[in-house]
Short mmCIF file of C-alpha atoms in Angstrom, two decimals:
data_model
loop_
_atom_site.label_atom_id
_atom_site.label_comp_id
_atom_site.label_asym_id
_atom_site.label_seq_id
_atom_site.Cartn_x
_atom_site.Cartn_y
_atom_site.Cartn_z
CA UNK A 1365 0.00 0.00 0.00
CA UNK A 1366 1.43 3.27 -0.61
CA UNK A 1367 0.05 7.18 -0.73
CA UNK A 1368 -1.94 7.93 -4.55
CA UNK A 1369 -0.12 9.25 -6.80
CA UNK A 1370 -3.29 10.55 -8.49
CA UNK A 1371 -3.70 12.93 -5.52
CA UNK A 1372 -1.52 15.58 -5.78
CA UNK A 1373 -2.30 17.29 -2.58
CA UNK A 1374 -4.04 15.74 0.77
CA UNK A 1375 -6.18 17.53 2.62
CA UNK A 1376 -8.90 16.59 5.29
CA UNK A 1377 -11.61 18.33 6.83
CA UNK A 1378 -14.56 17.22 9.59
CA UNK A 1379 -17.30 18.62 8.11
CA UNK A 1380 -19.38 15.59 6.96
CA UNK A 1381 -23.15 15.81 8.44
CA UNK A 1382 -24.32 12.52 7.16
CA UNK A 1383 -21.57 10.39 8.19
CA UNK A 1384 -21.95 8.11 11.21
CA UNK A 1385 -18.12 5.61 12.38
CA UNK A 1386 -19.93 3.16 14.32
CA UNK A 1387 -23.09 1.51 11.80
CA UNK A 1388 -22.72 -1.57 13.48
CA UNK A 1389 -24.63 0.15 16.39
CA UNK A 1390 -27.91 0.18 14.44
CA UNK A 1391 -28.62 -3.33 14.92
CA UNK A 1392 -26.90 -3.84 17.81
CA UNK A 1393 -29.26 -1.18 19.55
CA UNK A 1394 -32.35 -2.61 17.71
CA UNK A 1395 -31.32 -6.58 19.45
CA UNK A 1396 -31.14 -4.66 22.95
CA UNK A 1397 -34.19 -2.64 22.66
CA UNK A 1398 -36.02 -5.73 21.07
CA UNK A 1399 -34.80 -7.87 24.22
CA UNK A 1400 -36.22 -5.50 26.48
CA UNK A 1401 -33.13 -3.83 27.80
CA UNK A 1402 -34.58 0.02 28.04
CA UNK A 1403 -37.59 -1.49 29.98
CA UNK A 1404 -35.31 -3.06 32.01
CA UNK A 1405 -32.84 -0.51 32.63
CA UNK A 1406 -35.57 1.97 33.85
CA UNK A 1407 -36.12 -0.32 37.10
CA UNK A 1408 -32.78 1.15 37.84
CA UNK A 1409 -34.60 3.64 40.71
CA UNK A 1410 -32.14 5.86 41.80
CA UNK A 1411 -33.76 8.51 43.37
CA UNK A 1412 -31.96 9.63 46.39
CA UNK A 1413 -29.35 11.13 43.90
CA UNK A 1414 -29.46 15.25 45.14
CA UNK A 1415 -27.78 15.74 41.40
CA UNK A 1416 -30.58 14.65 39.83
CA UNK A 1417 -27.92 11.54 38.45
CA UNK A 1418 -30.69 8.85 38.32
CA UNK A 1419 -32.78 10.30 36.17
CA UNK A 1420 -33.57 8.38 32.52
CA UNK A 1421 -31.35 5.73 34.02
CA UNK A 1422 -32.41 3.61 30.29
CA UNK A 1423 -31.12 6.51 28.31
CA UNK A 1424 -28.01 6.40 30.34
CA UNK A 1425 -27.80 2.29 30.44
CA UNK A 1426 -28.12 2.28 26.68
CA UNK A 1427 -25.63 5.34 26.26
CA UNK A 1428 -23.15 3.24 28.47
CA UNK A 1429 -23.87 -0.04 26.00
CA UNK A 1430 -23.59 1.67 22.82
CA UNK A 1431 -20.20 3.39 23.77
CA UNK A 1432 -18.68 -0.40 25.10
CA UNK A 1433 -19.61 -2.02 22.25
CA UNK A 1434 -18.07 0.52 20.17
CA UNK A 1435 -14.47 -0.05 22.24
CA UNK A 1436 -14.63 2.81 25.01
CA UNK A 1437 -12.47 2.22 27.65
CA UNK A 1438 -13.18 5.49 29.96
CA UNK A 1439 -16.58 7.77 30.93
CA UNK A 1440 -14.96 10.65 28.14
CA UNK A 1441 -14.81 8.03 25.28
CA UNK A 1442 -18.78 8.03 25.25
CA UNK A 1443 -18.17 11.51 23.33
CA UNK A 1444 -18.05 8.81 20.32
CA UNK A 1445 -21.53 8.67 20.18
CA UNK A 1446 -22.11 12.57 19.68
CA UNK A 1447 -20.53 13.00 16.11
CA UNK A 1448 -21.99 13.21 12.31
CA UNK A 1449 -25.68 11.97 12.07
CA UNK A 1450 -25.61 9.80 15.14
CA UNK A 1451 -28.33 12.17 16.97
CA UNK A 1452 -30.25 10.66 13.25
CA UNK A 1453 -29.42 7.56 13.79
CA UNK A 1454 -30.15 7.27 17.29
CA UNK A 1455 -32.39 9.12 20.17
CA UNK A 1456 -31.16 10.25 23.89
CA UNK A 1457 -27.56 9.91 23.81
CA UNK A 1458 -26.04 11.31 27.01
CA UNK A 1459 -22.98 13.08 27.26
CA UNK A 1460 -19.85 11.50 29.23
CA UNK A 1461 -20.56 14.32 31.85
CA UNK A 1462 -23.95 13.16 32.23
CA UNK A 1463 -22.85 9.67 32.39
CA UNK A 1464 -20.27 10.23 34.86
CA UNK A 1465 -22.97 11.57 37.33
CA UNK A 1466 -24.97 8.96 36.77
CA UNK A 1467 -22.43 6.23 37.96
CA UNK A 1468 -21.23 8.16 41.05
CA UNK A 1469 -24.64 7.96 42.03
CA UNK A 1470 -24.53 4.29 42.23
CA UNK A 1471 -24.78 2.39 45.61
CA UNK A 1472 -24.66 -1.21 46.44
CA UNK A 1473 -28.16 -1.55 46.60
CA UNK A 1474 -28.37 0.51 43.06
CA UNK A 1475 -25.15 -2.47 41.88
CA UNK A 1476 -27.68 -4.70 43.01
CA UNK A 1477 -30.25 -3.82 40.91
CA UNK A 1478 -28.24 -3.49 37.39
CA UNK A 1479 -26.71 -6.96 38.07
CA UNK A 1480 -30.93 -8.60 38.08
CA UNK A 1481 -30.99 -6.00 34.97
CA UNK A 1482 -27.74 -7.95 33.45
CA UNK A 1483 -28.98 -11.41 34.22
CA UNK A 1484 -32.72 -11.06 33.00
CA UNK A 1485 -30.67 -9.28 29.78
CA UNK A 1486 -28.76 -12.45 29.39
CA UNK A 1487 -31.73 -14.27 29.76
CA UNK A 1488 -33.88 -12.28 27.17
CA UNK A 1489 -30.89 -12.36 24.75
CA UNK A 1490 -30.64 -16.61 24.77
CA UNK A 1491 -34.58 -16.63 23.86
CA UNK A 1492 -33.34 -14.14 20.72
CA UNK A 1493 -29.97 -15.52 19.40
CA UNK A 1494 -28.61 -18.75 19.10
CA UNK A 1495 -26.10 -17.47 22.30
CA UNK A 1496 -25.89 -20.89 24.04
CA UNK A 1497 -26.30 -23.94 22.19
CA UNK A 1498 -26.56 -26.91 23.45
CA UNK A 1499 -27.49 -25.88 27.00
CA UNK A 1500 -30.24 -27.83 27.79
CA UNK A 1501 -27.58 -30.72 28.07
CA UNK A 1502 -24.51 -29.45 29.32
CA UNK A 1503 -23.34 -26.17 30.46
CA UNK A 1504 -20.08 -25.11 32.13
CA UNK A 1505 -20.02 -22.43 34.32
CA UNK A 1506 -16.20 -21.09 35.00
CA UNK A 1507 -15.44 -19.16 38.11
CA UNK A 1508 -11.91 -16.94 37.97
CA UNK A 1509 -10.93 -13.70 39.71
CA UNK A 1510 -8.70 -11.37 38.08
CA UNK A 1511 -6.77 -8.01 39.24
CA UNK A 1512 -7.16 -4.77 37.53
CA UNK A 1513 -4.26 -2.63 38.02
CA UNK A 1514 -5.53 1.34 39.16
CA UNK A 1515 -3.63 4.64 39.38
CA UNK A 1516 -4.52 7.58 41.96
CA UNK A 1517 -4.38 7.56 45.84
CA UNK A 1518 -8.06 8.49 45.77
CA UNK A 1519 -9.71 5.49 43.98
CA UNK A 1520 -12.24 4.02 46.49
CA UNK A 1521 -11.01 0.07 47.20
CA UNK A 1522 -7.55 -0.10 45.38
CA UNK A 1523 -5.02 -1.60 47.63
CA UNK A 1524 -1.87 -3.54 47.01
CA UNK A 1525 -3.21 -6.94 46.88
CA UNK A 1526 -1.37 -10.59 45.01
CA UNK A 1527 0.21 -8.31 42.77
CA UNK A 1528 3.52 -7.14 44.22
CA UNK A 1529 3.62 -2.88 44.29
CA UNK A 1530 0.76 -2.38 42.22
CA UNK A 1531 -2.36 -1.10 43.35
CA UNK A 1532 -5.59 -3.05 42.27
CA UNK A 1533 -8.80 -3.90 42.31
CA UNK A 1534 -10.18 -7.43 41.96
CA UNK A 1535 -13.36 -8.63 40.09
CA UNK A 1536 -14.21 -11.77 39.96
CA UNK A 1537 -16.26 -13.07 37.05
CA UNK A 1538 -18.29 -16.11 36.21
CA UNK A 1539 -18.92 -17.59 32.28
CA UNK A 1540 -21.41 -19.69 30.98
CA UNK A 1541 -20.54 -21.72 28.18
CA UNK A 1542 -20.92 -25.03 25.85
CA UNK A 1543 -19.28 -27.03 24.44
CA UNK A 1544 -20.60 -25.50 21.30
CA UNK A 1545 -20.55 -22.18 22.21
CA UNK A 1546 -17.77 -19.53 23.57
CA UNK A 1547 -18.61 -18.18 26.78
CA UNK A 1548 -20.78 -15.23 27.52
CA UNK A 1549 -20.37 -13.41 31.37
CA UNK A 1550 -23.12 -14.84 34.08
CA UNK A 1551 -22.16 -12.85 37.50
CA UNK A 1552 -19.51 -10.30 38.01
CA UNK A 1553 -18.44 -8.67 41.40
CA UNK A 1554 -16.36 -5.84 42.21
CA UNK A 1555 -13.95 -6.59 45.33
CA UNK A 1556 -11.04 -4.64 47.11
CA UNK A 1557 -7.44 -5.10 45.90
CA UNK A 1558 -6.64 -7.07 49.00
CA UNK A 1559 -9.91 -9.52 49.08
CA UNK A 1560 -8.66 -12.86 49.25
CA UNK A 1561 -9.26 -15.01 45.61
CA UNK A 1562 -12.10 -17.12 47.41
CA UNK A 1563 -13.74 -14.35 49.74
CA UNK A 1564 -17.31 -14.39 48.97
CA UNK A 1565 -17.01 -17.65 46.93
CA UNK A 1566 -20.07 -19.71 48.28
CA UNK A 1567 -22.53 -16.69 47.50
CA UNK A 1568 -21.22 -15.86 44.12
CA UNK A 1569 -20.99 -19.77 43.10
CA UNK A 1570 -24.56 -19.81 43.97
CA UNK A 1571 -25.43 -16.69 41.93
CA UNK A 1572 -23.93 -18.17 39.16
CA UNK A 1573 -25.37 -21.61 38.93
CA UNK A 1574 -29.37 -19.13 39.14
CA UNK A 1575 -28.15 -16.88 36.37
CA UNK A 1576 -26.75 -20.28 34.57
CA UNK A 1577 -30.08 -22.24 34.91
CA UNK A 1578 -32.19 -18.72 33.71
CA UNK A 1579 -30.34 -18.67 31.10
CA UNK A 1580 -30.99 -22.30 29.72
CA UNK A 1581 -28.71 -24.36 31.72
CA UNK A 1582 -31.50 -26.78 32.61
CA UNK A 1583 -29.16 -30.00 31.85
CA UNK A 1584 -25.86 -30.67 33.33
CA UNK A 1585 -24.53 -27.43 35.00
CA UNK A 1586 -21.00 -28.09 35.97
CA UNK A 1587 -18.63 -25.77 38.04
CA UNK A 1588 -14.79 -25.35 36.74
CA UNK A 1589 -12.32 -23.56 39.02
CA UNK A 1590 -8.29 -23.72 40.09
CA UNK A 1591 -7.60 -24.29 43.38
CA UNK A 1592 -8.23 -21.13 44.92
CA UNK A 1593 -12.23 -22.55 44.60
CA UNK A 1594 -11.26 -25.97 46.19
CA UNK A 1595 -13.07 -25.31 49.69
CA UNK A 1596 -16.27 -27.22 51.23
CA UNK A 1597 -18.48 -23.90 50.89
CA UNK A 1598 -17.55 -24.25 47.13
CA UNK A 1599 -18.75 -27.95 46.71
CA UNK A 1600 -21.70 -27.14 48.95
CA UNK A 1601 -23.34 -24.45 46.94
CA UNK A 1602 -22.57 -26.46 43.98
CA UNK A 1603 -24.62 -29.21 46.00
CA UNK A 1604 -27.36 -27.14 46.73
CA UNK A 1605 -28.41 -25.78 43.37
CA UNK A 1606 -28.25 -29.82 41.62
CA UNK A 1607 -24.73 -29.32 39.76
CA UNK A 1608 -21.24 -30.73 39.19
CA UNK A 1609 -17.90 -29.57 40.39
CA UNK A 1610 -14.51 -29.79 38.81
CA UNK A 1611 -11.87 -27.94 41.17
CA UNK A 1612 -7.87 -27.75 40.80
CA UNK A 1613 -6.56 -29.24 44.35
CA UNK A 1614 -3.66 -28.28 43.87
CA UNK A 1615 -0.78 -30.63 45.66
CA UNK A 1616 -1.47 -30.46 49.41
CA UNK A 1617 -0.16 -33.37 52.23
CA UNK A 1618 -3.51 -35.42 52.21
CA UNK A 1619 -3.64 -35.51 48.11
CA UNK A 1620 -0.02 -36.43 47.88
CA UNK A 1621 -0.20 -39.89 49.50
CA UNK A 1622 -3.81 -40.29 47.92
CA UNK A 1623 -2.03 -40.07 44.42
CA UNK A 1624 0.81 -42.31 45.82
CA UNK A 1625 -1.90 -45.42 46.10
CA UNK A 1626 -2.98 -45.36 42.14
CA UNK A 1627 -1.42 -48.31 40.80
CA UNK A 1628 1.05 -47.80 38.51
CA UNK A 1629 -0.96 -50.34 35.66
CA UNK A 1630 -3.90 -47.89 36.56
CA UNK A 1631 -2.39 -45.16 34.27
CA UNK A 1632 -3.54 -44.44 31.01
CA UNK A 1633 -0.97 -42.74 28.54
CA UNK A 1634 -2.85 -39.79 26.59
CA UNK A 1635 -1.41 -37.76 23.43
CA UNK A 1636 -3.46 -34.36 22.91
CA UNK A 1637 -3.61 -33.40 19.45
CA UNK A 1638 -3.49 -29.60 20.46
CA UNK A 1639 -0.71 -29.06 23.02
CA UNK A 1640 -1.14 -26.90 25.90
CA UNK A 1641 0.98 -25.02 28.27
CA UNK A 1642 1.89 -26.53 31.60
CA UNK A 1643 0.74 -23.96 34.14
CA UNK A 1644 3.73 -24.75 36.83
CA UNK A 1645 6.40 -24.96 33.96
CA UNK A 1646 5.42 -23.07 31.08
CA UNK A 1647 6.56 -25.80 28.61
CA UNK A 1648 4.37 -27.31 25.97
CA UNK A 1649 2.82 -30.62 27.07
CA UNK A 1650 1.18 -33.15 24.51
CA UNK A 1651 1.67 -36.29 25.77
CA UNK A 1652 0.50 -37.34 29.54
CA UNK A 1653 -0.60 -40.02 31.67
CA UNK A 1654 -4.07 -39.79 33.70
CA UNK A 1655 -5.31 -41.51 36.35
CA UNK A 1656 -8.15 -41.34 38.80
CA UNK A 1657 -9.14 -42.73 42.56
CA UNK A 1658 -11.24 -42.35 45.44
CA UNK A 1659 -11.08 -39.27 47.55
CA UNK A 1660 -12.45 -37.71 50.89
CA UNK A 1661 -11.70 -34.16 51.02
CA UNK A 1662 -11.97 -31.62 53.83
CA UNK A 1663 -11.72 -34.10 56.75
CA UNK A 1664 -10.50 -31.34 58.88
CA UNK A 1665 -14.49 -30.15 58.71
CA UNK A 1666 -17.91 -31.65 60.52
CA UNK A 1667 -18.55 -35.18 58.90
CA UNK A 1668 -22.03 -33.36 57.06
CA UNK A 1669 -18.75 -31.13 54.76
CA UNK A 1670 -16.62 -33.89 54.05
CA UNK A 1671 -17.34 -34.81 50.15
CA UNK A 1672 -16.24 -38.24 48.91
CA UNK A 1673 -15.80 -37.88 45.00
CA UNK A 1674 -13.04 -38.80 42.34
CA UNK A 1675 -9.50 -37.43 41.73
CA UNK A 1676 -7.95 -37.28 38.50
CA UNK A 1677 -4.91 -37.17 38.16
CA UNK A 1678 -2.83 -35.94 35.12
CA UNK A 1679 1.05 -36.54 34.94
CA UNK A 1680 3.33 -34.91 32.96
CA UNK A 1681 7.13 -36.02 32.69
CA UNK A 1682 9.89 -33.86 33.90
CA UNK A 1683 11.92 -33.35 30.99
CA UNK A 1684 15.29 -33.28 33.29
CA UNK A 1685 14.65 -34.75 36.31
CA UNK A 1686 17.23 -34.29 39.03
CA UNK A 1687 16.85 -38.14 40.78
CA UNK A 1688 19.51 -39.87 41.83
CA UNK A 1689 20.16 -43.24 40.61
CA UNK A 1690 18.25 -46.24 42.90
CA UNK A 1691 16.77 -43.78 45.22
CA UNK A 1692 14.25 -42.52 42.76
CA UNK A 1693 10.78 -40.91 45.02
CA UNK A 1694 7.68 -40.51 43.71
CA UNK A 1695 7.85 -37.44 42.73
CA UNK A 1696 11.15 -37.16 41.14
CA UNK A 1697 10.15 -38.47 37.43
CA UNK A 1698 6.33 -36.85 37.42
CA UNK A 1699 5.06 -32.71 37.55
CA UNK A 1700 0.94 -33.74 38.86
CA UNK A 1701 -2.18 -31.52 38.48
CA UNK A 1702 -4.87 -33.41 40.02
CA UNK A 1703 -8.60 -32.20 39.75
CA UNK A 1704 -11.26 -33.33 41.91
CA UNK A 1705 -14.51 -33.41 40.83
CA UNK A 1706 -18.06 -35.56 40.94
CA UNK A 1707 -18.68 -35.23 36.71
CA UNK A 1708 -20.57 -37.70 35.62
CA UNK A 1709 -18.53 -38.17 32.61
CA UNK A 1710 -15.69 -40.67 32.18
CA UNK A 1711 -11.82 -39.95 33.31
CA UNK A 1712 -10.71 -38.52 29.97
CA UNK A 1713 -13.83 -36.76 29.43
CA UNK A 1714 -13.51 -35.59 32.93
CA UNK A 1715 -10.12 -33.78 32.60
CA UNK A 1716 -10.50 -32.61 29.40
CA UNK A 1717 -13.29 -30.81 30.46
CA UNK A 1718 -11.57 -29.38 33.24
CA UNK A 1719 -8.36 -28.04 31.10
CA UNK A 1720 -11.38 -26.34 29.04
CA UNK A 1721 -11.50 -23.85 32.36
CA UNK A 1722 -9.04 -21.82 30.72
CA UNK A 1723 -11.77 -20.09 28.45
CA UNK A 1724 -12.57 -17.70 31.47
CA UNK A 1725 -9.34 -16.13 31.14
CA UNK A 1726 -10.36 -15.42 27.34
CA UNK A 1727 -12.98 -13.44 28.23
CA UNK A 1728 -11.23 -11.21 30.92
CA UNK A 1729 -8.80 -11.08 28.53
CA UNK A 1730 -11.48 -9.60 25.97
CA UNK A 1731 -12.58 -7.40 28.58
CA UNK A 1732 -8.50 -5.93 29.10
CA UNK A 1733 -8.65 -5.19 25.97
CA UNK A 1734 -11.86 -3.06 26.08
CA UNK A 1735 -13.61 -1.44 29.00
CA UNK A 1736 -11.88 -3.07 31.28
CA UNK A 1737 -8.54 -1.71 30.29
CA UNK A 1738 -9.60 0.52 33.16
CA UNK A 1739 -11.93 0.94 35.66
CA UNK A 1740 -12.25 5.03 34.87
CA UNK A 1741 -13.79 6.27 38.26
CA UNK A 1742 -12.65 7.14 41.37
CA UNK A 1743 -16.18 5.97 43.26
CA UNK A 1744 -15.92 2.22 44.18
CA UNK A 1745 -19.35 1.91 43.52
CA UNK A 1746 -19.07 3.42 40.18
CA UNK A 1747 -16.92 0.87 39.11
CA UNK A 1748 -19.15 -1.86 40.37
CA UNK A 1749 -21.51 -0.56 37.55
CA UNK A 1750 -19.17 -0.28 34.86
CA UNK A 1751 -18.03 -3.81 35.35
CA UNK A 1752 -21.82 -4.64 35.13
CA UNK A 1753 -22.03 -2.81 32.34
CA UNK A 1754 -18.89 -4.38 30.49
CA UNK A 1755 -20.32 -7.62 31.03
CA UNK A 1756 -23.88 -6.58 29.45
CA UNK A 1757 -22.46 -4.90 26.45
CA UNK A 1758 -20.23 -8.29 26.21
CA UNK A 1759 -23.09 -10.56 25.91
CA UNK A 1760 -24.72 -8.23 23.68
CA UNK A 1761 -21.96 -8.52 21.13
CA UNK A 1762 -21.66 -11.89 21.49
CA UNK A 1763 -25.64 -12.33 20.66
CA UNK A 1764 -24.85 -10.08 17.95
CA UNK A 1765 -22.08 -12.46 16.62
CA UNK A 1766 -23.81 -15.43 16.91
CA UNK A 1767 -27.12 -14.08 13.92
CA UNK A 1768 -24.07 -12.58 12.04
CA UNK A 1769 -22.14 -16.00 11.16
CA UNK A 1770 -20.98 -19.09 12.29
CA UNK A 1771 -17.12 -17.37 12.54
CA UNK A 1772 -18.64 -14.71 14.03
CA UNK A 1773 -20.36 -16.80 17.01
CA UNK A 1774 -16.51 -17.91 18.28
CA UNK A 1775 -14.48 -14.68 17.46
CA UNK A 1776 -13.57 -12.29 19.80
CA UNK A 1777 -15.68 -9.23 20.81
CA UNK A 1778 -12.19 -7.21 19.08
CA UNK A 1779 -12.72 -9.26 15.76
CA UNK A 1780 -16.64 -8.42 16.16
CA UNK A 1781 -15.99 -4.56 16.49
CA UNK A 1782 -13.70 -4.72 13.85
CA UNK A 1783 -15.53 -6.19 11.29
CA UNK A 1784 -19.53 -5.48 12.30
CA UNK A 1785 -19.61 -2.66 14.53
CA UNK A 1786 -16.75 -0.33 13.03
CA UNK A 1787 -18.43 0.60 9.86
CA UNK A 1788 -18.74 3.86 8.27
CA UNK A 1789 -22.10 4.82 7.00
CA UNK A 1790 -23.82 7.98 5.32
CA UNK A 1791 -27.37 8.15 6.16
CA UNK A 1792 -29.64 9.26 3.84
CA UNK A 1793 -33.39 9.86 4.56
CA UNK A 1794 -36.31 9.84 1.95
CA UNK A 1795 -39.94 10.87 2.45
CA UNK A 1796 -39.00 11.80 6.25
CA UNK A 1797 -39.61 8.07 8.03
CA UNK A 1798 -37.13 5.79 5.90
CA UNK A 1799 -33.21 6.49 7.03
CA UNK A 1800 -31.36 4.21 4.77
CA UNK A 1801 -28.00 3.82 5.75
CA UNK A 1802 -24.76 3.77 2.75
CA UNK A 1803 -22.17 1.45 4.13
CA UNK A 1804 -18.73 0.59 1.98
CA UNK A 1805 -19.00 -1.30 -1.28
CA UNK A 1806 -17.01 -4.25 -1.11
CA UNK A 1807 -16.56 -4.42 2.71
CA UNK A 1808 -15.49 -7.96 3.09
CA UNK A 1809 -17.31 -9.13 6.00
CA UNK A 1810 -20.99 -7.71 4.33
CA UNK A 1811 -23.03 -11.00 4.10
CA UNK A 1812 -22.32 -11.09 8.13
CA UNK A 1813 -23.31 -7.10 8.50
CA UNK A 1814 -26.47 -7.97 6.24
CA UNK A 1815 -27.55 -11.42 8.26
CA UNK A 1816 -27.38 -9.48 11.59
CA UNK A 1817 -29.27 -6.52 10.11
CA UNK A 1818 -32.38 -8.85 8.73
CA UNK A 1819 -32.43 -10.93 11.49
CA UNK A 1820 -32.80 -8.06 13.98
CA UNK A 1821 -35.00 -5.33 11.58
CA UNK A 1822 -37.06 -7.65 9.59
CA UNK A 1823 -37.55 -10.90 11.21
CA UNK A 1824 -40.83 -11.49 13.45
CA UNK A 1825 -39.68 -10.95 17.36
CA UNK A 1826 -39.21 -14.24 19.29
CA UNK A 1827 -41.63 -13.76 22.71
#
């Protein structure tokens, strides 16, 4: 690619009226508005706000949504939906000042209320687009927290937490997912930068599983976390709501000698046809040995907490291990990850399905790259809601994806901007009521653009 020759001189102006960035925004509005989001949002009642920063709390929602899905990372990046004919295109748009008010005003019990907004969204949205398939028989639900590094001595809840001299906070986040489907975000909570990984674990867990079963999950729910999640309260709640659990152990004194009774005839070799990385290593493992066994965990609780349930138990090699010769131990030749969980599904089933936790950290990653490449406020509170809000406008482009195209239901919400949301249009209006909008000739991912248009404009709406 190089500069026309053809064009002697380059100049460029801003003074385009009919030109909107963002087209992709038409029908992703039209799939929120025709799941019921604005109705939602305005149960949002914030009305102890002296500022008057509760008021039109759909306009606000929506303005929040729109401005996510088009890649904002801060409260001043919403200015991207006040330019060329968007105030054509589109009705109440709020300005980032506006916006900002309206988050400070947030309390916990406010948080509250936008989370039921975000999970009866997600809810609504599975009814409209093919977002989940396949959960009626199996659905994973994948618990991981995550820090999110902050600057300013001011900001509400940052403290210097796991990571060492940086100031954080710490979400956690929950996915739902399929095995033919990539994840979309059930529950999301806001914590200080010092909360411990598993504080609040048995509560959210249970949150999760609701959202999960609202959402479809009406078959096999099953739980995936590392071993941060591996505590009684943990199996309990996923007792309690009728699911599975599949939690990293992690190598601890009773598991050791546990793993030290599997017969050595009882282990199967394994080659995966799609390495992976070993988490305590970093090297690239394809070939491994599993195993499973009996196991009572938490015997340091009451008898009523103590679960009886199967370890697996993957092996990996050491590539140089340091053993002398004829004094060899256990644990000399072998790295071990063992999992325990209650799946129904056979051992190789079993921890394949576990090493398939790792799509969590796909989504947060999404999110780092997008709103969640800060949390912009200073108000703890208001960053509770934008982390809502991150996760609503995530689901939303993922419904999105999944009526645009099958590649479209599995890329990443960056792809999806890039190639459905971040199109140019002029917008041309005839006989006052039909706005036509003029998008690029030959813009390679069109058929997509033009599935997700008809199926949210013209097709009859699914009750």
């Amino acid at each position: 690619m190089q500069s026309s020759h053809a064009a002697v001189h380059v100049s460029a102006l801003f003074d385009e009226p009919n030109l909107i960035a963002d087209a992709g925004l038409l029908p992703l509005v039209a799939l929120a508005e025709r799941a019921g989001l604005p109705g939602l949002a305005a149960q949002v009642r914030i009305e102890a706000a002296d500022n008057s920063g509760g008021a039109h709390p759909a306009a606000k929602v929506m303005s929040l949504l729109g401005a996510m899905c088009s890649g904002a990372d801060s409260i001043d990046d919403a200015d991207r939906l006040r330019h060329g004919a968007m105030d054509r295109a589109f009705a109440g748009i709020r300005a980032p000042s506006t916006l900002g008010t309206f988050l400070r005003s947030f309390t916990h019990g406010h948080n509250r209320q936008l989370h039921r907004v975000h999970r009866e969204f997600l809810a609504r949205l599975a009814t409209h687009a093919p977002l989940l398939p396949g959960a009626g028989q199996l659905m994973f639900i994948d618990i991981d927290p995550t820090h999110r590094r902050v600057y300013g001595r001011a900001k509400q809840g940052a403290e210097h937490g796991r990571l060492k001299g940086q100031r954080t906070l710490h979400p956690i986040v929950a996915t739902l997912s399929t095995p033919l489907a990539r994840p979309v975000i059930g529950a999301v909570r806001l914590r200080r930068g010092k909360a411990a990984d598993v504080r609040g674990a048995k509560s959210f867990v249970a949150q999760a599983l609701a959202i999960a079963k609202e959402a479809g999950g009406t078959g096999i729910r099953m739980v995936r976390a590392d071993s941060k999640f591996y505590t009684a309260d943990v199996a309990a709640a996923c007792h309690r709501a009728g699911a599975y659990f599949s939690l990293t152990t992690g190598m601890n004194p009773s598991i050791a000698p546990a793993i030290g009774r599997i017969a050595e005839d009882a282990w199967v070799p394994i080659r995966y046809p799609e390495a992976f990385v070993d988490p305590d290593t970093g090297e690239m493992v394809s070939d491994a040995e599993v195993a499973e066994t009996e196991y009572t965990a938490f015997t340091g609780r009451t008898k009523a907490e103590q679960v009886t349930a199967r370890l697996i138990v993957r092996r990996v090699r050491r590539l140089n291990p340091q053993e002398v010769t004829g004094q060899g131990e256990l644990f000399d030749s072998w790295r071990y990850h063992p999992v325990f969980t209650n799946s129904p599904f056979g051992m190789l089933q079993a921890e394949l399905h576990h090493r398939q936790h790792a799509v969590v950290e796909q989504v947060i990653a999404d999110g780092k790259s997008s709103a969640l490449a800060h949390l912009p406020s200073g108000n703890f509170q208001a960053n509770a809601a934008w982390l809502t809000l991150w996760a609503m406008s995530h689901n939303l482009l993922r419904a999105a994806g999944a009526l645009a195209s099958a590649f479209h239901a599995k890329a990443t919400t960056a792809t999806l901007r890039a190639h459905l949301i971040h199109v140019p249009a002029r917008l041309a209006r005839t006989a006052r009521i039909k706005l036509t909008a003029h998008l690029p000739a030959n813009w390679p991912w069109q058929s997509a653009y033009h599935d997700l248009f008809e199926a949210v404009h013209h097709s009859p709406s699914t009750p």
